XYZ file of C-alpha atoms in Angstrom:
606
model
C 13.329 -40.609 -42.054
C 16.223 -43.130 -42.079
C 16.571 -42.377 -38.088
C 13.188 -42.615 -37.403
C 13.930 -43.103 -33.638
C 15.669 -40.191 -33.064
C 13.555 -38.102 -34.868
C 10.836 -39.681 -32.392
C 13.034 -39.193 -29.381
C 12.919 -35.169 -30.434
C 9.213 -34.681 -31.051
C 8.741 -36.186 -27.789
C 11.431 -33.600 -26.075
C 9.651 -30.791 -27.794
C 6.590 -32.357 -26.815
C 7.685 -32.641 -22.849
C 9.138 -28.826 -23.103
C 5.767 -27.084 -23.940
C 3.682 -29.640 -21.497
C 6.211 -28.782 -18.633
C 6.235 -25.016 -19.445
C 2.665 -24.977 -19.489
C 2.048 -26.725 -15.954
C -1.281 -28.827 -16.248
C -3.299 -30.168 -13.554
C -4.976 -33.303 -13.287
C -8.610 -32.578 -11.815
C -10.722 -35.236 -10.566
C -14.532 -35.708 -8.579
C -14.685 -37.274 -6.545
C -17.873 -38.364 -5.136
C -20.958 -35.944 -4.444
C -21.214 -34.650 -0.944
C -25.117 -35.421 0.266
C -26.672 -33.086 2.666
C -27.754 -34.483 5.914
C -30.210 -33.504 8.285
C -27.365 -32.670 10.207
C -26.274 -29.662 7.607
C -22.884 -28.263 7.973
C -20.497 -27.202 10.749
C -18.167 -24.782 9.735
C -15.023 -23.887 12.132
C -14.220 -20.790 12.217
C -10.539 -19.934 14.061
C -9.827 -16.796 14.282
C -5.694 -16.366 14.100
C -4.948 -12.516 14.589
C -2.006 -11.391 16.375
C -3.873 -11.247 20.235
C -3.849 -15.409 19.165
C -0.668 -15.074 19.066
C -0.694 -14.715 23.515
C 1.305 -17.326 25.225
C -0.452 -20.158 25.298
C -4.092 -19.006 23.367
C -3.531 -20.608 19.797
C -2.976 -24.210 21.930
C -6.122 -23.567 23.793
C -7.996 -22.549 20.100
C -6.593 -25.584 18.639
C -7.995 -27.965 21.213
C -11.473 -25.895 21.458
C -11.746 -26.406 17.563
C -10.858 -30.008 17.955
C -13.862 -30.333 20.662
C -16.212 -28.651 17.734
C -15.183 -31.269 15.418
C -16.257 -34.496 18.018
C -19.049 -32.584 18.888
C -20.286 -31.985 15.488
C -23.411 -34.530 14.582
C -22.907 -37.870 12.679
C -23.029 -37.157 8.873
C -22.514 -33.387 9.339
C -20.103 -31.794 6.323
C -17.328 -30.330 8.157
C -14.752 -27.370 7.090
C -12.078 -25.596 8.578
C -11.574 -21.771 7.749
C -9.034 -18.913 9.625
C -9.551 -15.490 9.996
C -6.971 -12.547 10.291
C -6.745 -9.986 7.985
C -8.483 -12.215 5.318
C -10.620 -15.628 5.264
C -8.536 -18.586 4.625
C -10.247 -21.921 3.587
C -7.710 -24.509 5.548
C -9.991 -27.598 4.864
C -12.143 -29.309 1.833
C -15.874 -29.306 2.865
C -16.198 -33.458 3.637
C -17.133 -35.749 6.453
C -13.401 -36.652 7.176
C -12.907 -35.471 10.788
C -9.664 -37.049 10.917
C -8.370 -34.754 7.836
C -9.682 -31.977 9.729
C -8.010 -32.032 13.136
C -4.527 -32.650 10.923
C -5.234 -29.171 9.299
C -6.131 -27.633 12.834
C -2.831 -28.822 13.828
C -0.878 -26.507 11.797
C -3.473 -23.411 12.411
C -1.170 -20.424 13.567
C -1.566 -16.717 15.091
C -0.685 -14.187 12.439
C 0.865 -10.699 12.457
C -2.698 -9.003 11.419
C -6.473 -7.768 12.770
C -9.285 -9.517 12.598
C -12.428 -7.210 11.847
C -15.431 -9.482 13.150
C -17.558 -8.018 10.657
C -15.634 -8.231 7.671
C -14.647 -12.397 8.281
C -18.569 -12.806 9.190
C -19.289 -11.012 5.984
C -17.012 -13.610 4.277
C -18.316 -16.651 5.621
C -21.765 -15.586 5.209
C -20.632 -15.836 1.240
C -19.240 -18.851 1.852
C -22.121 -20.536 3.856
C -24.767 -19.411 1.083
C -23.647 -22.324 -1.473
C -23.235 -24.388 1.308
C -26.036 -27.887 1.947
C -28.135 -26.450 5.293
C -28.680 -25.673 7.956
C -24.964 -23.989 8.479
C -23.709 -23.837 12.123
C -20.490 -21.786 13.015
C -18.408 -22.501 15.478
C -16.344 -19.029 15.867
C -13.352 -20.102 18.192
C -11.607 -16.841 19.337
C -10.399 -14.462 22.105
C -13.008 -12.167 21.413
C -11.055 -8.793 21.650
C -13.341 -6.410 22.284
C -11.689 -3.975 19.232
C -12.667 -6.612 16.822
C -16.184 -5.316 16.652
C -17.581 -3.609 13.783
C -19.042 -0.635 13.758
C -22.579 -1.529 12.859
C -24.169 -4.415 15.204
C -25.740 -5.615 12.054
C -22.778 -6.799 10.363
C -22.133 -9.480 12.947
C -25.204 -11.073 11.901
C -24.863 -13.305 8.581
C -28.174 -14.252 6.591
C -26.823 -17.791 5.540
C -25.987 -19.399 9.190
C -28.484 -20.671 11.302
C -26.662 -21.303 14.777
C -23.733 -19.660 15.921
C -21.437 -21.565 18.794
C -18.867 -19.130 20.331
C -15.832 -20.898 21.446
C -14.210 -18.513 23.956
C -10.186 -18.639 25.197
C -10.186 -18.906 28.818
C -6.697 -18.035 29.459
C -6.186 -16.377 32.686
C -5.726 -12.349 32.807
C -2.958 -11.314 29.983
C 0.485 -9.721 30.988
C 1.317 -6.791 28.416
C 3.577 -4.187 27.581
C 3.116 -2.681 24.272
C 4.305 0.169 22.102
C 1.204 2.474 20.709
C 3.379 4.977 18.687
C 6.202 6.657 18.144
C 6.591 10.449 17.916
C 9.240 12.589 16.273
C 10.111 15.474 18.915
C 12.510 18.328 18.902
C 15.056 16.846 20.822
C 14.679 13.222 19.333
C 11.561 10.966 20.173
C 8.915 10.304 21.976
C 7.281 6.283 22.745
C 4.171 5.758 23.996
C 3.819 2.967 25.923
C 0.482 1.188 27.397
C 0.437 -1.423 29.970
C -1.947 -4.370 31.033
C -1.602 -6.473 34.406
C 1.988 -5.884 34.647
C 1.832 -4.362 38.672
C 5.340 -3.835 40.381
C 7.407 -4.934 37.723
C 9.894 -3.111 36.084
C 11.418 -3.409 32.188
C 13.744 -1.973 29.823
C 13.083 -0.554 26.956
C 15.919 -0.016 24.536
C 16.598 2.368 21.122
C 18.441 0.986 18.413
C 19.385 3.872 15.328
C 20.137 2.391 12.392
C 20.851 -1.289 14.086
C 23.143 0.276 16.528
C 22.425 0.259 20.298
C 22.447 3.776 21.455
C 20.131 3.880 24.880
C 18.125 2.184 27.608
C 15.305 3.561 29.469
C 13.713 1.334 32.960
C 10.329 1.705 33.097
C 7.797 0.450 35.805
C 4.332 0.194 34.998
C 3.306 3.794 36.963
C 6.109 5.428 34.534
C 5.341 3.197 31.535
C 3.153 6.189 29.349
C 5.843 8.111 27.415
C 9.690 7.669 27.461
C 11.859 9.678 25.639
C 15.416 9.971 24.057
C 16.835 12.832 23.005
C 19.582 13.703 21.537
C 19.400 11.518 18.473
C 22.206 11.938 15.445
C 20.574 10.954 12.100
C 22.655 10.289 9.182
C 21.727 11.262 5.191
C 19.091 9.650 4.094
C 16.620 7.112 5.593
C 17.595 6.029 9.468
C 15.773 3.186 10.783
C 14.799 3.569 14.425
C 13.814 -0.178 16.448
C 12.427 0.408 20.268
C 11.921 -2.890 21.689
C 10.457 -3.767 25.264
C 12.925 -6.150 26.787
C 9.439 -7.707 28.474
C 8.629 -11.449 29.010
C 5.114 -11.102 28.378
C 2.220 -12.802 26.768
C 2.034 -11.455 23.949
C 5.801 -10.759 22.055
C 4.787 -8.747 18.620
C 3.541 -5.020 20.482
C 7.054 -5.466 22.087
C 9.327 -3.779 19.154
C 8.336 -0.843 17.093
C 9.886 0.207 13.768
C 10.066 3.880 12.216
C 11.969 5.425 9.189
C 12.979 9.420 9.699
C 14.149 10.694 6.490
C 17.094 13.093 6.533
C 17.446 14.652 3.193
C 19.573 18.094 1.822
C 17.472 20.197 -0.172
C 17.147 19.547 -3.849
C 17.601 21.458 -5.993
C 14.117 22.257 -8.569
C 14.831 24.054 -11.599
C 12.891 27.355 -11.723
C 13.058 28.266 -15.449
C 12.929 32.238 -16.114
C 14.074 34.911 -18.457
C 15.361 36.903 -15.218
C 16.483 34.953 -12.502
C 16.268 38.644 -10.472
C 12.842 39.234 -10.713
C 10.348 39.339 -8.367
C 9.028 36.099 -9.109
C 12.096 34.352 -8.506
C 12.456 36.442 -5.478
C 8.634 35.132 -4.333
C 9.379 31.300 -4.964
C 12.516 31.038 -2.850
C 11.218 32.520 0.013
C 8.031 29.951 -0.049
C 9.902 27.353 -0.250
C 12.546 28.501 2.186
C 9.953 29.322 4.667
C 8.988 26.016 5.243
C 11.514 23.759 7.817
C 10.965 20.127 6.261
C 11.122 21.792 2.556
C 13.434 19.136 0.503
C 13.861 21.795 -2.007
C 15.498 25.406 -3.084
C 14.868 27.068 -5.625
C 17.853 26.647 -8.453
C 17.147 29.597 -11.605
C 17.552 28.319 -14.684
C 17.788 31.649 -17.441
C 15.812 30.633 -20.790
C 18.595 30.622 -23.499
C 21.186 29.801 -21.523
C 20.637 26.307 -19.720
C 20.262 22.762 -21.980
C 16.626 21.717 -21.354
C 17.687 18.147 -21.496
C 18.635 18.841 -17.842
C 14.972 18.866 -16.500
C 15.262 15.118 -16.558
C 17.321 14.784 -13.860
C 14.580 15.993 -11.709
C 10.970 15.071 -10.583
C 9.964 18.815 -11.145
C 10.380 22.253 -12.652
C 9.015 25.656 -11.784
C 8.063 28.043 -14.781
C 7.628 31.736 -13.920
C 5.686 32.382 -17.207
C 4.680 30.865 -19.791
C 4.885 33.475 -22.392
C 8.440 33.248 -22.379
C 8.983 29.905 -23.207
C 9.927 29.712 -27.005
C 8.733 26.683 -29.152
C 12.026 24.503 -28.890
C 11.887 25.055 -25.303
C 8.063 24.319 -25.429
C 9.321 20.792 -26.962
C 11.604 19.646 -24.524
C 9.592 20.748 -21.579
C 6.210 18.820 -22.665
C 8.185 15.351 -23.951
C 9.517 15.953 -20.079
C 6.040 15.921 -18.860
C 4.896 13.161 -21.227
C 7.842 11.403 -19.619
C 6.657 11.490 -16.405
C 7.638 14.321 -14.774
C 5.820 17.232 -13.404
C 5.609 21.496 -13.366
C 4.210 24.631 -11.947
C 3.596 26.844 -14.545
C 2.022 30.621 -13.616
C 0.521 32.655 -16.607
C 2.675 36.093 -15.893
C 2.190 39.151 -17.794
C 4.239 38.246 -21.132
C 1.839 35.444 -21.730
C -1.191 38.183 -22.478
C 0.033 38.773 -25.965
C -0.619 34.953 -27.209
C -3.665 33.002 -28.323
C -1.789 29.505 -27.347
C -0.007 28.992 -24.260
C 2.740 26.702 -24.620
C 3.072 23.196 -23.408
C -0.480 23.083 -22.374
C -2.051 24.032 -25.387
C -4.806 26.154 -24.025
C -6.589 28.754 -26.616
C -6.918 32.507 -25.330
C -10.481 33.519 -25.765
C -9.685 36.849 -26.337
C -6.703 38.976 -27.428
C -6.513 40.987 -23.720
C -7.046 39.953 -20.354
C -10.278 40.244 -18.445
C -9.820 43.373 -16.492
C -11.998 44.618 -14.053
C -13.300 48.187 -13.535
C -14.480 48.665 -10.643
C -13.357 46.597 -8.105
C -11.261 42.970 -8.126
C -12.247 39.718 -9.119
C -11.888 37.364 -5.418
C -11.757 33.710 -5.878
C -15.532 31.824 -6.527
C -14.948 27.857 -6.001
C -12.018 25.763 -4.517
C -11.411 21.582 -4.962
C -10.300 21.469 -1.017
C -10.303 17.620 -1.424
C -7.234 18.172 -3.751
C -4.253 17.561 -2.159
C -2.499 19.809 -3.152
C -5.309 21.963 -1.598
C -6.254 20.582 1.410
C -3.704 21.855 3.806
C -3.871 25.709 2.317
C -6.137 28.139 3.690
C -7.196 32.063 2.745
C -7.642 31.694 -0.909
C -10.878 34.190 -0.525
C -8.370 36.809 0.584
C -6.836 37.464 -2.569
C -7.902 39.932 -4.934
C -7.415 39.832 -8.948
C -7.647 42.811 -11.112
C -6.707 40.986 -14.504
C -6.818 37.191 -15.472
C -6.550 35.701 -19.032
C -9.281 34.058 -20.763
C -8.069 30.271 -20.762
C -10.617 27.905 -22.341
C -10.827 25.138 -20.260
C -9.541 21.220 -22.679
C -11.851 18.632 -21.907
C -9.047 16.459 -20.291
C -8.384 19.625 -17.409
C -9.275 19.367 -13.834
C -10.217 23.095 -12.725
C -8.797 23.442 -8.703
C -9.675 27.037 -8.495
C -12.118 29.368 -10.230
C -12.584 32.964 -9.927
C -16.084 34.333 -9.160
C -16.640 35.254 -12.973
C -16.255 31.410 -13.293
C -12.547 32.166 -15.231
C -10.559 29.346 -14.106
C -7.338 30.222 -11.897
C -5.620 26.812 -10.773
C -6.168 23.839 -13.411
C -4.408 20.383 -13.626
C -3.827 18.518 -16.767
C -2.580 15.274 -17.192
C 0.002 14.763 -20.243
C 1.363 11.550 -20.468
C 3.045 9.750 -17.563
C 3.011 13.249 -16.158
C 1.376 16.162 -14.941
C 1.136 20.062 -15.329
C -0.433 22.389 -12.552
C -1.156 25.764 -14.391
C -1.649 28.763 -12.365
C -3.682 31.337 -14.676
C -2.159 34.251 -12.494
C 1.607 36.038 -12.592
C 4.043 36.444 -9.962
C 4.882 40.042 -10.719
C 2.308 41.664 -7.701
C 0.519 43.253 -10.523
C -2.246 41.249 -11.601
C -3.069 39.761 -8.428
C -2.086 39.599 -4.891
C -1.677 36.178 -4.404
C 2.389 36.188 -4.010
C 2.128 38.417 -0.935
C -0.771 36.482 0.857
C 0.222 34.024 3.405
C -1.967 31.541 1.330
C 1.732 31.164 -1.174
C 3.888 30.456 1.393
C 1.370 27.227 1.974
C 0.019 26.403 -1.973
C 4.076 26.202 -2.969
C 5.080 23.637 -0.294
C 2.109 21.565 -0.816
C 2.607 21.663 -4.763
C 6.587 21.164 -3.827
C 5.196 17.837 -2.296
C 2.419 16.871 -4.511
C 4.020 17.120 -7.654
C 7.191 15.344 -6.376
C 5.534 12.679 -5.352
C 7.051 13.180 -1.753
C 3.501 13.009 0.139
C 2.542 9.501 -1.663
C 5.597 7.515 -0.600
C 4.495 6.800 2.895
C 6.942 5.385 5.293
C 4.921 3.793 7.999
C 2.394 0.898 7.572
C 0.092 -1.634 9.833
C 0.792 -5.127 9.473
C -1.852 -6.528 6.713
C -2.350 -3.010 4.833
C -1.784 -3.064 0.940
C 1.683 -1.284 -0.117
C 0.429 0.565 -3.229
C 3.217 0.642 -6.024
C 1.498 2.249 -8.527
C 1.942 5.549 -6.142
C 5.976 5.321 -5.926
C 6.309 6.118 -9.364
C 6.110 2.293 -11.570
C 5.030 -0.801 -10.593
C 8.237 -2.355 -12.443
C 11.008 -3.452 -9.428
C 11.171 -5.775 -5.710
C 9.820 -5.584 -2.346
C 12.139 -7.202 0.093
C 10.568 -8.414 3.786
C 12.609 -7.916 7.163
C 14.309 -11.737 6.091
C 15.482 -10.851 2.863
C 12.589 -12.493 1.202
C 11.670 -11.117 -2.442
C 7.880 -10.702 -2.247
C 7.286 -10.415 -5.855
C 7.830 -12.851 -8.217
C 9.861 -12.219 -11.510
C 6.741 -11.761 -13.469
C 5.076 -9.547 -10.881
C 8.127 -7.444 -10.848
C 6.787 -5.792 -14.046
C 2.723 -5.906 -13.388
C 1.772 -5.694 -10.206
C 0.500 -2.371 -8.845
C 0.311 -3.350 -5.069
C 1.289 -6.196 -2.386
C 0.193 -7.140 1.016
C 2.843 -6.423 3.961
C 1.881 -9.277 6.588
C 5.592 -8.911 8.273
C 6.142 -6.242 10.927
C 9.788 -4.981 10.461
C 11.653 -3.029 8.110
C 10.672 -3.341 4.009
C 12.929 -1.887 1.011
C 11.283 -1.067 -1.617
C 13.201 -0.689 -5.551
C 11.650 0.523 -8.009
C 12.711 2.194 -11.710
C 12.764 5.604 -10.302
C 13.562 4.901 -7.309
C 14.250 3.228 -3.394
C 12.545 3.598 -0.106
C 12.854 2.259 2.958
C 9.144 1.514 4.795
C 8.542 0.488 8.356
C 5.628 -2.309 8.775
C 3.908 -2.288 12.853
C 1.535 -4.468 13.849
C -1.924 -3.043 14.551
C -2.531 -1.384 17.906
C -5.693 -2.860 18.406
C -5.048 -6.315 18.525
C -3.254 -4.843 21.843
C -5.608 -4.067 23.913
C -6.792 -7.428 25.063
C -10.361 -6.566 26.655
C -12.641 -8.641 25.571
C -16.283 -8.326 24.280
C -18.919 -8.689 27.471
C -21.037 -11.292 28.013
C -23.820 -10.126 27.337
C -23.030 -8.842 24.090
C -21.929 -11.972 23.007
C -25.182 -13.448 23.887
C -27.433 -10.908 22.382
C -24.557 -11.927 19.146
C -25.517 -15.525 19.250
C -29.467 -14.638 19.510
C -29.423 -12.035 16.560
C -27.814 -15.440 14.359
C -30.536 -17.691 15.364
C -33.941 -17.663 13.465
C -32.461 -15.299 10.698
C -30.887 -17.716 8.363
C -32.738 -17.392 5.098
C -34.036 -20.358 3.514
C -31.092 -22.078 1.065
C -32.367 -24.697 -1.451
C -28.895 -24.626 -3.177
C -28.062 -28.208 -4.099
C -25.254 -29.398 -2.477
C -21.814 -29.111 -4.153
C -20.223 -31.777 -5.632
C -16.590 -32.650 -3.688
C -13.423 -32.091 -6.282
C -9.818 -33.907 -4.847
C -7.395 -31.002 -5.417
C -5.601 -31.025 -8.487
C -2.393 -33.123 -8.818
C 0.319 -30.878 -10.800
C 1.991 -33.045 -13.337
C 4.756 -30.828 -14.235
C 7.254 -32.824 -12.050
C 6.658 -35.934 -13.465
C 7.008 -34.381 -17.333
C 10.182 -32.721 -15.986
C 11.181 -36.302 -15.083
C 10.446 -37.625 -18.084
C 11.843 -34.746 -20.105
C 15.547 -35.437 -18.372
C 15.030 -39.449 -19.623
C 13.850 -38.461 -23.016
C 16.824 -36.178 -23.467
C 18.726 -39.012 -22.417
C 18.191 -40.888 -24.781
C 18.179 -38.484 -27.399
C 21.930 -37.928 -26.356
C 22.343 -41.547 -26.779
C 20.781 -41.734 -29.769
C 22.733 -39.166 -31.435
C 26.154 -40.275 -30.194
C 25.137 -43.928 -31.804
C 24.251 -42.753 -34.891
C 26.926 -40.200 -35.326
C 29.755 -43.127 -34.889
C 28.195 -45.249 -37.208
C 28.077 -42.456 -39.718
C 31.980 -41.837 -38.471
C 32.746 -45.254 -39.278
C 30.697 -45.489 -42.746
């Protein structure tokens, strides 16, 4: 207490630390907003990539300006965007000046605009609204910006609908639809729009490099192709860009990501790496072209289980020969996170437990039948590791064990006896996918039957994780992380820009890719490389007729229901007043410093 200033000086810099770490706002109202007979005029610009056309976004800023004079004396005005999403730009007041600053700095973005989806949105945002609501939609209009359904162009909250059309002259265009992995090298599909007797290059960069130029004219601009293409290890990113000076710049450059991998090795674990079934899962998986996997046997006793970790997947032959320290290691690698293929074989008929997945044998022999074989009853074809395989009615089984199916299984495949054959069963972080058949050509069929071949490359990918990492994206579609194994790591945009924030780095499960261009993506497991495109449709530039804009405008009008929602009261936005405590915390630990130094020489000198 005898330095009762300093002590006052700390308390406050304690004080400063938790107020600036906790960020407050100041919130104030401001005064309440009173409907008018005149109701509100909402302006709707709609900023997809087709805005982004030489010359439109100018036109849609002046044509939203227009809307704003225009609007009635007293009318509550607001300012909203549409691309992929509805963006508020504007607080709902009568300050047209305000407005026309925020239209100002309204740009074209790299995403679609779904007219049915943004008139969805406003209609939520026009039902707390003071009535009647008028929008004034200003926009190109593209023709593939309808909905589906008519009906969802019509909102139930806004009473008059004012289109504010672009009247830019006929667009130039050359874009790029797709690209198309060939033989040889690749194939670009190119479309063209009032570009007559003029000619263009369009060149291939591999991996940033320059390697070739095609000259196209607009009779030859459909495919072009280069061949001849040398990929290294890896992910190779491929850029084609049309060296065009068109209207509209982001269909001109297309990015892809071909993957070049060597085979992986997957454990197999056996008890003879000769047999038959060994024999059966190579040639599956070396039957397929684009397998990223061969078969590597692992024999039971003489391998360290701790090895499985090191990849995303094991095979197990059968089950019965796994002993219980083996049983240990394999399930804490499942629980882990990682994934197997386990087949019931012949040794497993002589237990009452299988191992790892802990399913009880009903009976002390297999279900055998007499007269004729058991063919398969029901198939999940929406499972993907299902959907591509075909001719599962084509095997025959003469013996099958009686599993009893664990409340916590997923049963793929069942016999016609109802006996399940194919179950999945989550453990952990991973997964197991348990075949209730062997591989010996004894029990069953199924190893000879070109229905294998197809069921092992599609559980190769599945249970890798291979056919969830996808490498191409549209501009505005939602990367999901939660599918490349952990949410925990960084996206990084075509600029070097982190997109997620240290905290997200750890929680968040997906993120929006607005950027066209190339993406890497880290995670804990892993990195990828993913190619973002802008969405075809916003190139083609027709536009929606005439007339069905007018029969738009008349389905709005009259069918407005009646809104007695009081009108909202007008909030200022909130002032952050972390800067000024950080301001204040640097002159509070200022003087603290001070103080300290004078006390501590007067206590020197005492």
């Amino acid at each position: 207490l005898k330095y009762r200033l300093l002590l006052l000086a700390r308390i406050l810099l304690l004080l400063l630390i938790t107020l600036t770490f906790a960020k407050p706002l100041l919130t104030r109202s401001a005064t309440p907003l009173t409907p008018t007979n005149a109701g509100t005029h909402l302006i709707l610009i709609d900023t997809s990539a087709s805005m982004g056309r030489r010359g439109v976004i100018n036109e849609a800023r002046a044509l939203a300006g227009e809307a704003i004079d225009d609007a009635p004396g007293g009318a509550l005005l607001q300012v909203i965007s549409a691309s992929g999403d509805i963006e508020v730009r504007s607080e709902l007041s009568v300050d047209r000046a305000a407005h026309r600053a925020v239209i100002d700095n309204v740009y074209a973005s790299t995403t679609r605009t779904d007219f049915g989806r943004a008139i969805a949105e406003v209609d939520r945002l026009a039902e707390s609204l003071p009535q009647p609501v008028t929008l004034h939609f200003v926009s190109d209009f593209q023709e593939s910006g309808l909905p589906v359904r008519f009906a969802s162009l019509v909102p139930t909250n806004v009473a008059t609908l004012v289109q504010h059309r672009i009247t830019s002259g006929p667009p130039t265009n050359y874009a790029i639809d797709a690209v198309h992995e060939s033989s040889d090298g690749i194939d670009v599909s190119i479309s063209s729009t009032g570009v007559q007797e003029r000619t263009t290059d369009v060149s291939l960069l591999l991996n940033d490099i320059p390697v070739a130029t095609r000259t196209i004219t607009d009779e030859t601009a459909d495919i072009v192709s280069f061949d001849g293409l040398t990929y290294v290890e890896g992910d190779n990113r491929l850029t084609i860009r049309i060296d065009a000076d068109d209207d509209l710049a982001i269909d001109n450059s297309w990015y892809q990501v071909i993957e070049r991998l060597p085979p992986s090795p997957v454990p197999l674990v056996s008890a003879n790496h000769r047999g038959l079934p060994v024999l059966y899962l190579t040639a599956a998986l070396q039957s397929d072209r684009t397998s990223a996997y061969q078969i590597e046997p692992l024999r039971i006793g003489d391998f360290d289980p701790r090895v499985l970790t090191r990849h995303r997947w094991t095979l197990i032959d059968d089950l019965g020969d796994v002993d219980v320290e083996l049983e240990r290691q394999v399930t804490r690698y499942v629980e882990d996170g990682g994934s197997v293929l386990a087949f019931a074989g012949e040794n497993t008929a002589a237990l009452q437990r299988l191992p790892v997945s802990g399913h009880q044998i009903s009976a002390a022999t297999t279900i055998e039948t007499t007269n004729s074989f058991l063919s398969i009853g029901q198939i999940d074809a929406a499972h993907p590791v299902l959907s591509q395989t075909d001719g599962w009615h084509d095997v025959n089984v003469s013996q099958a064990l009686p599993i009893q199916v664990q409340s916590n299984d997923q049963v793929l495949i069942r016999l016609e006896n109802g006996e399940p054959m194919l179950i999945e069963q989550r453990l952990g972080r991973g997964r197991l996918l348990l075949m209730n058949a062997g591989l010996e050509n004894r029990w069953n069929d199924l190893p000879v039957r070109p229905v294998f071949v197809s069921f092992i490359v599609e559980a190769a990918k599945y249970l890798s994780g291979a056919g969830s990492v996808a490498k191409a994206y549209t501009a505005g579609a939602v990367l999901p992380l939660a599918l490349m194994r952990g949410a925990s790591g960084q996206v990084i945009d075509p600029q070097g820009k982190n997109l997620l924030s240290l905290e997200d780095t750890t929680r968040a499960q997906e993120i929006r890719l607005s950027r066209p261009g190339f993406h890497e993506v880290y995670t804990s497991q892993d990195s990828y490389v993913i190619a973002v495109n802008s969405d075809a449709r916003e190139s083609v530039l027709q536009t929606i007729p005439d007339e069905t804009l007018e029969r738009w405008r008349n389905a709005v009008t009259g069918a407005a229901a009646v809104n007695t929602s009081a009108a909202p009261e007008a909030t200022e936005a909130p002032v952050e007043l972390w800067h000024a405590l950080l301001f204040a915390l640097a002159l509070i630990l200022l003087l603290e410093s001070l103080l300290g130094n004078v006390y501590l020489t007067r206590r020197a000198v005492n």
